[in-house]
Amino acid sequence: MNKPTIISLLILTLFSCQKNVERIDIANELRGNTFDLTSIGEKDTLTVDFKDSTYTVFEYSDRNLPWRIATFDNTDILVFDRQVIAIKQTDKNIFKGLLISEKDYEVTLEKRKAHWNKELLNGIWIEEKNYDLFLNDSLPKPPPPPAPPGISESNFQYPPFYEIKGDSISATYYYHISKSNIDISNSTEFITMKLQSDFDKVEKLWKIKELNDSIMIIDRTIEKENKKFSFLTTTEENIKLVKKRYS
């Protein structure tokens, strides 16, 4: 092999070694999306929603906890509050990782698709069983209890209803109106809140199973005070809400 050929090969080798390898921006791929986080060994799945710098785990009602991506020696590391996962993208919508703790776990994150238009949530919602009673004043309603001091009995509201406006929800029941901020998942499947919707009931999570411009079917997780002055968390399934039509 002659000298010019050897020099050309050396130059090509040098440039190929210095060529920048395109890296995936893992943070950008996670941000603004909802994922199923599955432990391969434990066969356990959590639903994780990533915002700009915080995340929510809906099954545990963990809200607004910090997350970030760190990089070491070309390895991307997802830092979940105090959890650490070495992570890589294996498909457009799938990531694999190793959760590093006292026992290491292999995990996958698979992106959930957006299901519905969030704008459909806005409006007044009434449980289907109460819908006719809500609209028809001629139907008999239970007699109102005595009004609290300074409040007229004309303010009595039965049946109760919800109203969603953007990032808030309110519940109107009897003589009370309560309000809570809400966090809607990027996949429009989950709504977290802290809403007092009865005297002894606080609603924490709605899992939306169906949504259109007239009905919404949800599983709702509630926290209810019991006779021992403690709180019991339960889930009510397949609650059908009907949207009030404006004339």
PDB file of C-alpha atoms in Angstrom:
ATOM      1  CA  MET A   1       0.000   0.000   0.000  1.00  0.00           C
ATOM      2  CA  ASN A   2       1.502   3.340  -1.042  1.00  0.00           C
ATOM      3  CA  LYS A   3       2.028   6.305   1.264  1.00  0.00           C
ATOM      4  CA  PRO A   4      -0.817   8.567  -0.042  1.00  0.00           C
ATOM      5  CA  THR A   5      -3.329   5.730   0.448  1.00  0.00           C
ATOM      6  CA  ILE A   6      -2.162   5.149   4.031  1.00  0.00           C
ATOM      7  CA  ILE A   7      -2.480   8.874   4.839  1.00  0.00           C
ATOM      8  CA  SER A   8      -6.015   8.984   3.348  1.00  0.00           C
ATOM      9  CA  LEU A   9      -7.110   5.998   5.470  1.00  0.00           C
ATOM     10  CA  LEU A  10      -5.677   7.597   8.607  1.00  0.00           C
ATOM     11  CA  ILE A  11      -7.590  10.836   7.928  1.00  0.00           C
ATOM     12  CA  LEU A  12     -10.845   8.939   7.330  1.00  0.00           C
ATOM     13  CA  THR A  13     -10.333   6.966  10.554  1.00  0.00           C
ATOM     14  CA  LEU A  14      -9.632  10.135  12.535  1.00  0.00           C
ATOM     15  CA  PHE A  15     -12.792  11.890  11.289  1.00  0.00           C
ATOM     16  CA  SER A  16     -14.968   8.834  11.851  1.00  0.00           C
ATOM     17  CA  CYS A  17     -13.758   8.618  15.454  1.00  0.00           C
ATOM     18  CA  GLN A  18     -14.509  12.314  16.041  1.00  0.00           C
ATOM     19  CA  LYS A  19     -17.942  12.168  14.476  1.00  0.00           C
ATOM     20  CA  ASN A  20     -20.599  13.135  16.995  1.00  0.00           C
ATOM     21  CA  VAL A  21     -23.042  10.369  17.848  1.00  0.00           C
ATOM     22  CA  GLU A  22     -26.628  11.662  17.808  1.00  0.00           C
ATOM     23  CA  ARG A  23     -28.174  11.352  21.270  1.00  0.00           C
ATOM     24  CA  ILE A  24     -31.843  11.134  22.100  1.00  0.00           C
ATOM     25  CA  ASP A  25     -33.119  13.842  24.449  1.00  0.00           C
ATOM     26  CA  ILE A  26     -34.703  11.493  26.987  1.00  0.00           C
ATOM     27  CA  ALA A  27     -36.106  14.355  29.080  1.00  0.00           C
ATOM     28  CA  ASN A  28     -37.897  15.783  26.074  1.00  0.00           C
ATOM     29  CA  GLU A  29     -39.340  12.354  25.235  1.00  0.00           C
ATOM     30  CA  LEU A  30     -40.761  11.933  28.745  1.00  0.00           C
ATOM     31  CA  ARG A  31     -41.958  15.482  29.316  1.00  0.00           C
ATOM     32  CA  GLY A  32     -45.640  16.053  28.618  1.00  0.00           C
ATOM     33  CA  ASN A  33     -46.509  12.356  28.381  1.00  0.00           C
ATOM     34  CA  THR A  34     -48.097   9.631  30.494  1.00  0.00           C
ATOM     35  CA  PHE A  35     -46.408   6.233  30.838  1.00  0.00           C
ATOM     36  CA  ASP A  36     -47.091   2.774  32.201  1.00  0.00           C
ATOM     37  CA  LEU A  37     -44.131   1.953  34.459  1.00  0.00           C
ATOM     38  CA  THR A  38     -43.908  -1.824  34.720  1.00  0.00           C
ATOM     39  CA  SER A  39     -41.585  -3.829  36.926  1.00  0.00           C
ATOM     40  CA  ILE A  40     -40.660  -6.862  34.832  1.00  0.00           C
ATOM     41  CA  GLY A  41     -39.869  -9.135  37.766  1.00  0.00           C
ATOM     42  CA  GLU A  42     -42.673  -8.000  40.061  1.00  0.00           C
ATOM     43  CA  LYS A  43     -45.263  -7.695  37.230  1.00  0.00           C
ATOM     44  CA  ASP A  44     -46.507  -4.498  38.852  1.00  0.00           C
ATOM     45  CA  THR A  45     -47.605  -1.474  36.809  1.00  0.00           C
ATOM     46  CA  LEU A  46     -47.918   2.167  37.853  1.00  0.00           C
ATOM     47  CA  THR A  47     -49.189   5.116  35.809  1.00  0.00           C
ATOM     48  CA  VAL A  48     -46.729   8.020  35.756  1.00  0.00           C
ATOM     49  CA  ASP A  49     -47.459  11.456  34.327  1.00  0.00           C
ATOM     50  CA  PHE A  50     -44.465  13.702  33.524  1.00  0.00           C
ATOM     51  CA  LYS A  51     -44.760  17.494  33.621  1.00  0.00           C
ATOM     52  CA  ASP A  52     -41.895  19.926  32.993  1.00  0.00           C
ATOM     53  CA  SER A  53     -40.030  19.103  36.205  1.00  0.00           C
ATOM     54  CA  THR A  54     -42.550  17.184  38.329  1.00  0.00           C
ATOM     55  CA  TYR A  55     -44.382  13.899  38.020  1.00  0.00           C
ATOM     56  CA  THR A  56     -47.498  12.214  39.442  1.00  0.00           C
ATOM     57  CA  VAL A  57     -48.080   8.550  40.277  1.00  0.00           C
ATOM     58  CA  PHE A  58     -51.856   8.145  40.204  1.00  0.00           C
ATOM     59  CA  GLU A  59     -52.097   4.811  42.028  1.00  0.00           C
ATOM     60  CA  TYR A  60     -50.402   6.326  45.090  1.00  0.00           C
ATOM     61  CA  SER A  61     -51.781   9.874  44.761  1.00  0.00           C
ATOM     62  CA  ASP A  62     -48.155  11.094  44.696  1.00  0.00           C
ATOM     63  CA  ARG A  63     -48.354  14.539  43.128  1.00  0.00           C
ATOM     64  CA  ASN A  64     -45.834  17.088  41.922  1.00  0.00           C
ATOM     65  CA  LEU A  65     -42.705  15.194  42.922  1.00  0.00           C
ATOM     66  CA  PRO A  66     -39.444  16.275  41.234  1.00  0.00           C
ATOM     67  CA  TRP A  67     -37.781  14.398  38.377  1.00  0.00           C
ATOM     68  CA  ARG A  68     -34.807  15.043  36.101  1.00  0.00           C
ATOM     69  CA  ILE A  69     -32.449  13.304  33.673  1.00  0.00           C
ATOM     70  CA  ALA A  70     -28.748  13.060  34.584  1.00  0.00           C
ATOM     71  CA  THR A  71     -26.049  11.727  32.251  1.00  0.00           C
ATOM     72  CA  PHE A  72     -22.854   9.877  33.105  1.00  0.00           C
ATOM     73  CA  ASP A  73     -20.495   8.278  30.593  1.00  0.00           C
ATOM     74  CA  ASN A  74     -23.177   8.270  27.860  1.00  0.00           C
ATOM     75  CA  THR A  75     -25.707   6.653  30.210  1.00  0.00           C
ATOM     76  CA  ASP A  76     -28.977   8.484  30.880  1.00  0.00           C
ATOM     77  CA  ILE A  77     -30.268   8.298  34.438  1.00  0.00           C
ATOM     78  CA  LEU A  78     -33.844   9.111  35.417  1.00  0.00           C
ATOM     79  CA  VAL A  79     -33.939  10.543  38.939  1.00  0.00           C
ATOM     80  CA  PHE A  80     -37.412  10.121  40.478  1.00  0.00           C
ATOM     81  CA  ASP A  81     -37.407  12.116  43.669  1.00  0.00           C
ATOM     82  CA  ARG A  82     -35.069   9.665  45.489  1.00  0.00           C
ATOM     83  CA  GLN A  83     -35.297   6.744  43.018  1.00  0.00           C
ATOM     84  CA  VAL A  84     -32.669   6.210  40.330  1.00  0.00           C
ATOM     85  CA  ILE A  85     -33.255   4.438  37.001  1.00  0.00           C
ATOM     86  CA  ALA A  86     -30.625   3.903  34.299  1.00  0.00           C
ATOM     87  CA  ILE A  87     -32.741   4.332  31.165  1.00  0.00           C
ATOM     88  CA  LYS A  88     -32.573   3.964  27.399  1.00  0.00           C
ATOM     89  CA  GLN A  89     -35.101   4.267  24.589  1.00  0.00           C
ATOM     90  CA  THR A  90     -35.692   1.032  22.673  1.00  0.00           C
ATOM     91  CA  ASP A  91     -38.674   2.086  20.565  1.00  0.00           C
ATOM     92  CA  LYS A  92     -40.557   5.266  19.710  1.00  0.00           C
ATOM     93  CA  ASN A  93     -42.891   4.790  22.676  1.00  0.00           C
ATOM     94  CA  ILE A  94     -40.931   2.371  24.885  1.00  0.00           C
ATOM     95  CA  PHE A  95     -38.050   2.832  27.322  1.00  0.00           C
ATOM     96  CA  LYS A  96     -36.215   0.167  29.293  1.00  0.00           C
ATOM     97  CA  GLY A  97     -34.332   0.744  32.498  1.00  0.00           C
ATOM     98  CA  LEU A  98     -32.813  -0.589  35.673  1.00  0.00           C
ATOM     99  CA  LEU A  99     -34.189   0.715  38.965  1.00  0.00           C
ATOM    100  CA  ILE A 100     -31.181   0.815  41.268  1.00  0.00           C
ATOM    101  CA  SER A 101     -31.939   0.183  44.954  1.00  0.00           C
ATOM    102  CA  GLU A 102     -31.265  -2.456  47.608  1.00  0.00           C
ATOM    103  CA  LYS A 103     -32.601  -4.895  45.032  1.00  0.00           C
ATOM    104  CA  ASP A 104     -32.311  -3.909  41.381  1.00  0.00           C
ATOM    105  CA  TYR A 105     -35.408  -4.136  39.188  1.00  0.00           C
ATOM    106  CA  GLU A 106     -35.702  -4.136  35.418  1.00  0.00           C
ATOM    107  CA  VAL A 107     -38.494  -1.812  34.323  1.00  0.00           C
ATOM    108  CA  THR A 108     -40.177  -0.603  31.161  1.00  0.00           C
ATOM    109  CA  LEU A 109     -41.923   2.680  30.470  1.00  0.00           C
ATOM    110  CA  GLU A 110     -44.506   2.564  27.689  1.00  0.00           C
ATOM    111  CA  LYS A 111     -46.204   5.737  26.516  1.00  0.00           C
ATOM    112  CA  ARG A 112     -49.980   5.929  26.866  1.00  0.00           C
ATOM    113  CA  LYS A 113     -51.871   7.601  24.048  1.00  0.00           C
ATOM    114  CA  ALA A 114     -53.999  10.685  24.624  1.00  0.00           C
ATOM    115  CA  HIS A 115     -57.584   9.469  24.819  1.00  0.00           C
ATOM    116  CA  TRP A 116     -59.843  12.526  24.776  1.00  0.00           C
ATOM    117  CA  ASN A 117     -59.940  16.258  24.265  1.00  0.00           C
ATOM    118  CA  LYS A 118     -59.509  17.936  27.655  1.00  0.00           C
ATOM    119  CA  GLU A 119     -61.976  20.648  26.648  1.00  0.00           C
ATOM    120  CA  LEU A 120     -64.769  18.058  26.887  1.00  0.00           C
ATOM    121  CA  LEU A 121     -64.315  18.078  30.670  1.00  0.00           C
ATOM    122  CA  ASN A 122     -65.464  21.679  31.060  1.00  0.00           C
ATOM    123  CA  GLY A 123     -69.059  22.121  32.185  1.00  0.00           C
ATOM    124  CA  ILE A 124     -71.582  21.037  34.803  1.00  0.00           C
ATOM    125  CA  TRP A 125     -71.795  17.308  35.531  1.00  0.00           C
ATOM    126  CA  ILE A 126     -74.551  15.479  37.419  1.00  0.00           C
ATOM    127  CA  GLU A 127     -74.733  11.815  38.346  1.00  0.00           C
ATOM    128  CA  GLU A 128     -77.097  10.076  35.943  1.00  0.00           C
ATOM    129  CA  LYS A 129     -79.337   8.839  38.756  1.00  0.00           C
ATOM    130  CA  ASN A 130     -79.959  12.483  39.752  1.00  0.00           C
ATOM    131  CA  TYR A 131     -80.095  14.067  36.289  1.00  0.00           C
ATOM    132  CA  ASP A 132     -83.903  14.278  35.909  1.00  0.00           C
ATOM    133  CA  LEU A 133     -84.210  15.500  39.482  1.00  0.00           C
ATOM    134  CA  PHE A 134     -81.646  18.218  38.792  1.00  0.00           C
ATOM    135  CA  LEU A 135     -83.444  19.538  35.696  1.00  0.00           C
ATOM    136  CA  ASN A 136     -87.100  19.160  36.702  1.00  0.00           C
ATOM    137  CA  ASP A 137     -88.232  21.389  39.560  1.00  0.00           C
ATOM    138  CA  SER A 138     -91.628  19.646  39.636  1.00  0.00           C
ATOM    139  CA  LEU A 139     -90.086  16.374  40.837  1.00  0.00           C
ATOM    140  CA  PRO A 140     -90.240  16.018  44.635  1.00  0.00           C
ATOM    141  CA  LYS A 141     -87.022  16.705  46.452  1.00  0.00           C
ATOM    142  CA  PRO A 142     -86.169  16.028  50.088  1.00  0.00           C
ATOM    143  CA  PRO A 143     -87.095  18.896  52.401  1.00  0.00           C
ATOM    144  CA  PRO A 144     -84.122  21.150  53.044  1.00  0.00           C
ATOM    145  CA  PRO A 145     -82.568  20.999  56.502  1.00  0.00           C
ATOM    146  CA  PRO A 146     -82.357  24.232  58.466  1.00  0.00           C
ATOM    147  CA  ALA A 147     -80.078  26.708  56.768  1.00  0.00           C
ATOM    148  CA  PRO A 148     -76.845  27.705  58.496  1.00  0.00           C
ATOM    149  CA  PRO A 149     -76.812  31.197  60.048  1.00  0.00           C
ATOM    150  CA  GLY A 150     -76.754  33.936  57.426  1.00  0.00           C
ATOM    151  CA  ILE A 151     -77.782  31.621  54.547  1.00  0.00           C
ATOM    152  CA  SER A 152     -81.239  31.498  52.990  1.00  0.00           C
ATOM    153  CA  GLU A 153     -83.081  28.219  52.433  1.00  0.00           C
ATOM    154  CA  SER A 154     -83.403  29.308  48.786  1.00  0.00           C
ATOM    155  CA  ASN A 155     -79.675  28.497  48.468  1.00  0.00           C
ATOM    156  CA  PHE A 156     -80.332  24.819  49.199  1.00  0.00           C
ATOM    157  CA  GLN A 157     -79.019  22.639  46.336  1.00  0.00           C
ATOM    158  CA  TYR A 158     -80.145  19.083  45.799  1.00  0.00           C
ATOM    159  CA  PRO A 159     -79.126  16.986  43.994  1.00  0.00           C
ATOM    160  CA  PRO A 160     -75.435  17.901  44.115  1.00  0.00           C
ATOM    161  CA  PHE A 161     -73.409  18.629  40.992  1.00  0.00           C
ATOM    162  CA  TYR A 162     -69.835  19.201  39.833  1.00  0.00           C
ATOM    163  CA  GLU A 163     -68.511  22.016  37.685  1.00  0.00           C
ATOM    164  CA  ILE A 164     -65.146  21.808  35.905  1.00  0.00           C
ATOM    165  CA  LYS A 165     -63.480  24.963  34.606  1.00  0.00           C
ATOM    166  CA  GLY A 166     -59.973  24.597  33.220  1.00  0.00           C
ATOM    167  CA  ASP A 167     -57.724  23.602  36.110  1.00  0.00           C
ATOM    168  CA  SER A 168     -60.367  23.605  38.871  1.00  0.00           C
ATOM    169  CA  ILE A 169     -63.437  21.651  39.965  1.00  0.00           C
ATOM    170  CA  SER A 170     -66.214  22.609  42.351  1.00  0.00           C
ATOM    171  CA  ALA A 171     -68.893  20.567  44.112  1.00  0.00           C
ATOM    172  CA  THR A 172     -72.200  22.161  45.100  1.00  0.00           C
ATOM    173  CA  TYR A 173     -74.233  20.209  47.640  1.00  0.00           C
ATOM    174  CA  TYR A 174     -76.933  21.248  50.129  1.00  0.00           C
ATOM    175  CA  TYR A 175     -75.781  24.658  51.405  1.00  0.00           C
ATOM    176  CA  HIS A 176     -72.130  24.149  50.549  1.00  0.00           C
ATOM    177  CA  ILE A 177     -69.793  24.878  47.665  1.00  0.00           C
ATOM    178  CA  SER A 178     -66.270  23.464  47.775  1.00  0.00           C
ATOM    179  CA  LYS A 179     -63.486  23.878  45.241  1.00  0.00           C
ATOM    180  CA  SER A 180     -60.214  22.193  44.365  1.00  0.00           C
ATOM    181  CA  ASN A 181     -57.428  22.600  41.848  1.00  0.00           C
ATOM    182  CA  ILE A 182     -57.150  19.636  39.514  1.00  0.00           C
ATOM    183  CA  ASP A 183     -54.267  17.999  37.697  1.00  0.00           C
ATOM    184  CA  ILE A 184     -55.321  16.340  34.438  1.00  0.00           C
ATOM    185  CA  SER A 185     -52.970  13.677  33.100  1.00  0.00           C
ATOM    186  CA  ASN A 186     -51.410  14.182  29.682  1.00  0.00           C
ATOM    187  CA  SER A 187     -53.364  11.162  28.454  1.00  0.00           C
ATOM    188  CA  THR A 188     -56.630  12.721  29.743  1.00  0.00           C
ATOM    189  CA  GLU A 189     -57.401   9.570  31.730  1.00  0.00           C
ATOM    190  CA  PHE A 190     -56.807  10.711  35.298  1.00  0.00           C
ATOM    191  CA  ILE A 191     -57.812  13.756  37.330  1.00  0.00           C
ATOM    192  CA  THR A 192     -56.294  14.299  40.762  1.00  0.00           C
ATOM    193  CA  MET A 193     -58.010  16.625  43.233  1.00  0.00           C
ATOM    194  CA  LYS A 194     -58.829  17.170  46.878  1.00  0.00           C
ATOM    195  CA  LEU A 195     -62.528  17.945  46.708  1.00  0.00           C
ATOM    196  CA  GLN A 196     -65.002  17.873  49.584  1.00  0.00           C
ATOM    197  CA  SER A 197     -68.186  16.649  47.891  1.00  0.00           C
ATOM    198  CA  ASP A 198     -70.175  15.681  50.991  1.00  0.00           C
ATOM    199  CA  PHE A 199     -69.952  16.302  54.708  1.00  0.00           C
ATOM    200  CA  ASP A 200     -67.722  13.271  55.311  1.00  0.00           C
ATOM    201  CA  LYS A 201     -66.278  12.590  51.853  1.00  0.00           C
ATOM    202  CA  VAL A 202     -63.229  13.922  50.006  1.00  0.00           C
ATOM    203  CA  GLU A 203     -62.644  12.905  46.380  1.00  0.00           C
ATOM    204  CA  LYS A 204     -58.988  12.316  45.491  1.00  0.00           C
ATOM    205  CA  LEU A 205     -58.851  10.749  42.015  1.00  0.00           C
ATOM    206  CA  TRP A 206     -61.073  10.241  38.979  1.00  0.00           C
ATOM    207  CA  LYS A 207     -60.100   7.599  36.452  1.00  0.00           C
ATOM    208  CA  ILE A 208     -61.946   8.453  33.252  1.00  0.00           C
ATOM    209  CA  LYS A 209     -63.135   5.371  31.397  1.00  0.00           C
ATOM    210  CA  GLU A 210     -65.321   7.107  28.812  1.00  0.00           C
ATOM    211  CA  LEU A 211     -65.777  10.746  27.815  1.00  0.00           C
ATOM    212  CA  ASN A 212     -67.707  12.605  25.162  1.00  0.00           C
ATOM    213  CA  ASP A 213     -69.693  15.849  24.944  1.00  0.00           C
ATOM    214  CA  SER A 214     -72.627  14.422  26.933  1.00  0.00           C
ATOM    215  CA  ILE A 215     -71.437  11.659  29.319  1.00  0.00           C
ATOM    216  CA  MET A 216     -68.429  10.735  31.426  1.00  0.00           C
ATOM    217  CA  ILE A 217     -67.912   7.376  33.129  1.00  0.00           C
ATOM    218  CA  ILE A 218     -65.405   7.335  35.967  1.00  0.00           C
ATOM    219  CA  ASP A 219     -63.951   5.307  38.806  1.00  0.00           C
ATOM    220  CA  ARG A 220     -63.539   7.725  41.698  1.00  0.00           C
ATOM    221  CA  THR A 221     -61.283   7.261  44.693  1.00  0.00           C
ATOM    222  CA  ILE A 222     -62.705   8.793  47.850  1.00  0.00           C
ATOM    223  CA  GLU A 223     -61.499   9.298  51.389  1.00  0.00           C
ATOM    224  CA  LYS A 224     -64.297   8.975  53.910  1.00  0.00           C
ATOM    225  CA  GLU A 225     -64.348   9.550  57.636  1.00  0.00           C
ATOM    226  CA  ASN A 226     -65.576   6.570  59.625  1.00  0.00           C
ATOM    227  CA  LYS A 227     -67.031   6.256  63.104  1.00  0.00           C
ATOM    228  CA  LYS A 228     -63.599   5.829  64.664  1.00  0.00           C
ATOM    229  CA  PHE A 229     -62.542   9.293  63.446  1.00  0.00           C
ATOM    230  CA  SER A 230     -60.085   7.836  60.972  1.00  0.00           C
ATOM    231  CA  PHE A 231     -60.213   7.870  57.175  1.00  0.00           C
ATOM    232  CA  LEU A 232     -60.942   4.984  54.843  1.00  0.00           C
ATOM    233  CA  THR A 233     -59.978   5.154  51.163  1.00  0.00           C
ATOM    234  CA  THR A 234     -62.232   3.319  48.720  1.00  0.00           C
ATOM    235  CA  THR A 235     -62.940   3.350  44.991  1.00  0.00           C
ATOM    236  CA  GLU A 236     -66.437   3.631  43.506  1.00  0.00           C
ATOM    237  CA  GLU A 237     -66.539   2.126  40.029  1.00  0.00           C
ATOM    238  CA  ASN A 238     -68.421   3.004  36.850  1.00  0.00           C
ATOM    239  CA  ILE A 239     -70.049   6.210  38.048  1.00  0.00           C
ATOM    240  CA  LYS A 240     -71.936   7.757  35.124  1.00  0.00           C
ATOM    241  CA  LEU A 241     -72.037  11.558  34.948  1.00  0.00           C
ATOM    242  CA  VAL A 242     -74.203  13.497  32.497  1.00  0.00           C
ATOM    243  CA  LYS A 243     -73.300  16.976  31.260  1.00  0.00           C
ATOM    244  CA  LYS A 244     -75.907  19.695  31.622  1.00  0.00           C
ATOM    245  CA  ARG A 245     -77.032  21.053  28.284  1.00  0.00           C
ATOM    246  CA  TYR A 246     -77.296  24.817  28.027  1.00  0.00           C
ATOM    247  CA  SER A 247     -80.397  26.094  26.258  1.00  0.00           C
TER     248      SER A 247
END
